[in-house]
mmCIF file of C-alpha atoms in Angstrom:
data_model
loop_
_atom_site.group_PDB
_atom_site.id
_atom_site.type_symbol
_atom_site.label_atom_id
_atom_site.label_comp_id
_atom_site.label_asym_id
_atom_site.label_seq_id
_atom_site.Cartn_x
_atom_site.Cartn_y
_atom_site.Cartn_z
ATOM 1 C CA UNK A 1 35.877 106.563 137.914
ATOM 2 C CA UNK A 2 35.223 102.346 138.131
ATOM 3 C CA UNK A 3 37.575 100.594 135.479
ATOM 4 C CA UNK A 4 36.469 97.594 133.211
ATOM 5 C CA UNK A 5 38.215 95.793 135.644
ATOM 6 C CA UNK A 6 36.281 96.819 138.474
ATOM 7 C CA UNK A 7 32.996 96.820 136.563
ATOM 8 C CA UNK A 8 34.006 93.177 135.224
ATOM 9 C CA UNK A 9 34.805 91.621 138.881
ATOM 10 C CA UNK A 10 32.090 93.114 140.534
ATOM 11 C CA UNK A 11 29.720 92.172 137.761
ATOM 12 C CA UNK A 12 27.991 95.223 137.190
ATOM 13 C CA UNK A 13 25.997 94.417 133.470
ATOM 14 C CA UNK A 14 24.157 97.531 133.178
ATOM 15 C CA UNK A 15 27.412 99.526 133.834
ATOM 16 C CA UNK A 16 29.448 97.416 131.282
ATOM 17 C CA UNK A 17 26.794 96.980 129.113
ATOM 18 C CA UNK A 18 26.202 101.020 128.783
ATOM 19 C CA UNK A 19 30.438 101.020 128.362
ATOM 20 C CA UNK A 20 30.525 98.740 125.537
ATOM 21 C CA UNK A 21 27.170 100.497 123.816
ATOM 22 C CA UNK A 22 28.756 103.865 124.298
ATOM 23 C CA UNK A 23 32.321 102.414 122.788
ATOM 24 C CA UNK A 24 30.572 101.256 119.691
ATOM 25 C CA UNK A 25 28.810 104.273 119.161
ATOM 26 C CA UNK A 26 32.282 106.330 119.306
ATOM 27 C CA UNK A 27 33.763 103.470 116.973
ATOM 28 C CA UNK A 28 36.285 102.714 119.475
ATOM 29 C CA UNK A 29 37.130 98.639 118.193
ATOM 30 C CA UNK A 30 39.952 98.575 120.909
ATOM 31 C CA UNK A 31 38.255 99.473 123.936
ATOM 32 C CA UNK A 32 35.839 96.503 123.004
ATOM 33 C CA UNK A 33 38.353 94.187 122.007
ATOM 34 C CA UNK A 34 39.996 94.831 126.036
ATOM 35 C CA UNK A 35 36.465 94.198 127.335
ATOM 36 C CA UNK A 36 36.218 91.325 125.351
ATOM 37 C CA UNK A 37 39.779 89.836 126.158
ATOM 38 C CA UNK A 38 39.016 90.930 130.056
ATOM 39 C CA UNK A 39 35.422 89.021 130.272
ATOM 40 C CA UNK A 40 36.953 85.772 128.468
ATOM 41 C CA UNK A 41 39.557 85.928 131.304
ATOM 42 C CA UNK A 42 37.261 86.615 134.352
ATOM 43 C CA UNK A 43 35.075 83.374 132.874
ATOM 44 C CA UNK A 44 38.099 81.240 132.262
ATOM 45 C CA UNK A 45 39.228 82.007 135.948
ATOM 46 C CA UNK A 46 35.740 81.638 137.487
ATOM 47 C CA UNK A 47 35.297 78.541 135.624
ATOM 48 C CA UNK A 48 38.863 77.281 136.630
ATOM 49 C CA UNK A 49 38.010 78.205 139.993
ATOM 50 C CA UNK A 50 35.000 76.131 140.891
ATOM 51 C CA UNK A 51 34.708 72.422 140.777
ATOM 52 C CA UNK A 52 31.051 72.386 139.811
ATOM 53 C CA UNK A 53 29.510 74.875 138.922
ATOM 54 C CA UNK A 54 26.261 75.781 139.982
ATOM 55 C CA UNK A 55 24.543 78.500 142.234
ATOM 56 C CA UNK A 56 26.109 81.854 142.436
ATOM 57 C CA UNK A 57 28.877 80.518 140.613
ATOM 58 C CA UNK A 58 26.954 78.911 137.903
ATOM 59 C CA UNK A 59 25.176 82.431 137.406
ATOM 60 C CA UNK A 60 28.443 84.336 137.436
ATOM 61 C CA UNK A 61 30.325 81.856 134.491
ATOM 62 C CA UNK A 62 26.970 82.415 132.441
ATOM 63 C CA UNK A 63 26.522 86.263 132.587
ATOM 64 C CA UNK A 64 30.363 86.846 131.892
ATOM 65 C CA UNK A 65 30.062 84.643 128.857
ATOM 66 C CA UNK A 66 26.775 86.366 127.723
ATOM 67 C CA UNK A 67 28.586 89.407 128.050
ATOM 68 C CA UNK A 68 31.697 88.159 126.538
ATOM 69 C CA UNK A 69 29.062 86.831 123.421
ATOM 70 C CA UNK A 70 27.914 90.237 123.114
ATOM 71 C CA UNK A 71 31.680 92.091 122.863
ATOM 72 C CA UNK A 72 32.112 89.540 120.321
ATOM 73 C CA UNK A 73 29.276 90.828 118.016
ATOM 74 C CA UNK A 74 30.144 93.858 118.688
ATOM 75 C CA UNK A 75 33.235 93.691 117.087
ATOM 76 C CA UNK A 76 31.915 91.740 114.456
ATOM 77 C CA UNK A 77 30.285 94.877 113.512
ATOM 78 C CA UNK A 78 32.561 96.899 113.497
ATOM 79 C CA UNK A 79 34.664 94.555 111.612
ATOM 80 C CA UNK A 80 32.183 94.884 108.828
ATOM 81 C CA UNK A 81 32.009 90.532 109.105
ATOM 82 C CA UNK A 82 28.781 89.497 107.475
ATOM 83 C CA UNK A 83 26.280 88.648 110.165
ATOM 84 C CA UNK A 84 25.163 84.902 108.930
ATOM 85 C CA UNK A 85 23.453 82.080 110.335
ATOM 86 C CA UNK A 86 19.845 82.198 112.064
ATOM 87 C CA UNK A 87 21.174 81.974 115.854
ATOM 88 C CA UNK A 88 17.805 79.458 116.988
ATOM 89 C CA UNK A 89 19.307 77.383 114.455
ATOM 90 C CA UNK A 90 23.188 77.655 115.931
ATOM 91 C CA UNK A 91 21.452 76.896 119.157
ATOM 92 C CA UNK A 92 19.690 74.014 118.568
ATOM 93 C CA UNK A 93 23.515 72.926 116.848
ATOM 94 C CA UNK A 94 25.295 74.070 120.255
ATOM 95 C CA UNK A 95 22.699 72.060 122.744
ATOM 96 C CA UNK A 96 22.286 68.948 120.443
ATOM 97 C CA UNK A 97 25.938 68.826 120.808
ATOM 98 C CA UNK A 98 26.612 70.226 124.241
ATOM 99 C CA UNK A 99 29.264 73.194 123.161
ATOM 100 C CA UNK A 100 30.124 75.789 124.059
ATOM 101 C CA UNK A 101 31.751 77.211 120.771
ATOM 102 C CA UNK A 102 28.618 76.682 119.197
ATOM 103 C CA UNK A 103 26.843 78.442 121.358
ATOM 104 C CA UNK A 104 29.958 81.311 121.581
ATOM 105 C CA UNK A 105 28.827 81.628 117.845
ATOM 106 C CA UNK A 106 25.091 81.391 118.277
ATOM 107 C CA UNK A 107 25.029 84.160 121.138
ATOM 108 C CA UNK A 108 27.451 86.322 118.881
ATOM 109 C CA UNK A 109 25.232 86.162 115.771
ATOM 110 C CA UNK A 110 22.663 87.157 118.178
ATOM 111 C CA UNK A 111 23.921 90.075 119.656
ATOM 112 C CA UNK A 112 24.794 91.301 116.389
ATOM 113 C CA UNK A 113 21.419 90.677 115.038
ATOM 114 C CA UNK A 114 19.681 92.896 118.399
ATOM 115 C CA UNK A 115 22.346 95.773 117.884
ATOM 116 C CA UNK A 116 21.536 95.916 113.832
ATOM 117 C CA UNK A 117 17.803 95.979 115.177
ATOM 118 C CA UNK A 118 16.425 92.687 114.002
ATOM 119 C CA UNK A 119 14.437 90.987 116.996
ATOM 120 C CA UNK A 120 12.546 88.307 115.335
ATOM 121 C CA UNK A 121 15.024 85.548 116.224
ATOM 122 C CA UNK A 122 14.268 86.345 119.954
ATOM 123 C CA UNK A 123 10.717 84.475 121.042
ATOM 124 C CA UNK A 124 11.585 80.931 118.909
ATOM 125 C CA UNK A 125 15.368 81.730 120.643
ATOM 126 C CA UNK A 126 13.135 81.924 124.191
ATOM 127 C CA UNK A 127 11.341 78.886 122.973
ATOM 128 C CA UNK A 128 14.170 76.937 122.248
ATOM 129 C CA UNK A 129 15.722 77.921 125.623
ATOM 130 C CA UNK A 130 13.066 76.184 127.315
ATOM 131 C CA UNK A 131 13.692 72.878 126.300
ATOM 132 C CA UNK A 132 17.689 73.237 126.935
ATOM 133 C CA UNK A 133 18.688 70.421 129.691
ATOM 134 C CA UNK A 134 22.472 71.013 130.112
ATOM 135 C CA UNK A 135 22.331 73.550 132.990
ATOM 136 C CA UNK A 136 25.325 75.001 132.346
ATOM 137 C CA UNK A 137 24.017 76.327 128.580
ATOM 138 C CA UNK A 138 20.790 76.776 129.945
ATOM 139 C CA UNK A 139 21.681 79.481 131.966
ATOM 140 C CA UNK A 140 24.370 81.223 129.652
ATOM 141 C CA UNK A 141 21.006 81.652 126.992
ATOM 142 C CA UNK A 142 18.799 82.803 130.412
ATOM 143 C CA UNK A 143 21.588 85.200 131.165
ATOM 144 C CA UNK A 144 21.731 86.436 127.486
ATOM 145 C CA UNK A 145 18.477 87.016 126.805
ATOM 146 C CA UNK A 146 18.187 89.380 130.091
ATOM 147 C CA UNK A 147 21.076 90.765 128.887
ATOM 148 C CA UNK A 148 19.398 91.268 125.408
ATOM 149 C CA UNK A 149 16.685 93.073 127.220
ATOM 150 C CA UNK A 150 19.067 95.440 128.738
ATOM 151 C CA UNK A 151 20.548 95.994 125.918
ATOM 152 C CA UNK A 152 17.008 97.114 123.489
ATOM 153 C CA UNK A 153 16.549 99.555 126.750
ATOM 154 C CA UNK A 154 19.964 101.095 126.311
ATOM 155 C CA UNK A 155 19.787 100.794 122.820
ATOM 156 C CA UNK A 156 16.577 100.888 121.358
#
């Protein structure tokens, strides 16, 4: 069987996205928390790594932090935190002011919004999207929101 690890450095989402789904289900807070704590790392290191980042490496930085974003909620869930703040709104805070823990909390509020159910953030999120110029957050909120697909397949 393929670890986190494994799933994490060869980037398979639908694999790790099915893990963490199937870990929240079963209430098992740790195994998320490791995911979480494993994607922050791979990021950090790919990040680290490149001096710019763009192409496949761009890509790669964005979908581990989507992912990481979507751990995040997850355990925010499970924590029984209050899910607050209208996540179009955190964006527009995050790209206004170009960061990244801004947008950590916008994507995070977001993924906890789409596992709860509630959608109707998703086309003025889309809509903001469009307009973002920094590259680098444009493509975190592209990889999120086809993550966010994914994720109303696997969990509908």
């Amino acid at each position: 069987m393929t670890t986190m690890n494994e799933l994490i450095r060869e980037l398979k989402i639908n694999d790790i996205i099915n893990a963490l789904m199937a870990a929240f289900k079963a209430g098992n807070r740790d195994y998320i928390s490791s995911t979480a704590e494993l994607l922050h790392e791979e990021f950090m290191y790919t990040v680290s790594e490149s001096t710019e980042l763009t192409g496949d490496t761009l890509r790669r930085a964005s979908k581990l932090h989507a992912l990481y974003c979507v751990s995040l909620g997850l355990i925010k869930l499970m924590s029984s935190e209050p899910v607050n703040g209208n996540p179009t709104d955190l964006l527009r805070i995050a790209v206004s002011d170009g960061d990244l823990s801004s947008l950590t909390l916008s994507l995070t509020t977001a993924a906890a919004l789409l596992i709860k159910g509630f959608t109707s953030w998703i086309n003025e999120f889309s809509e903001t999207a469009q307009g973002i110029g920094n590259d680098f957050i444009k493509e975190i909120v592209s990889s999120f929101l086809e993550i966010a697909r994914l994720i109303s397949i696997v969990n509908p």
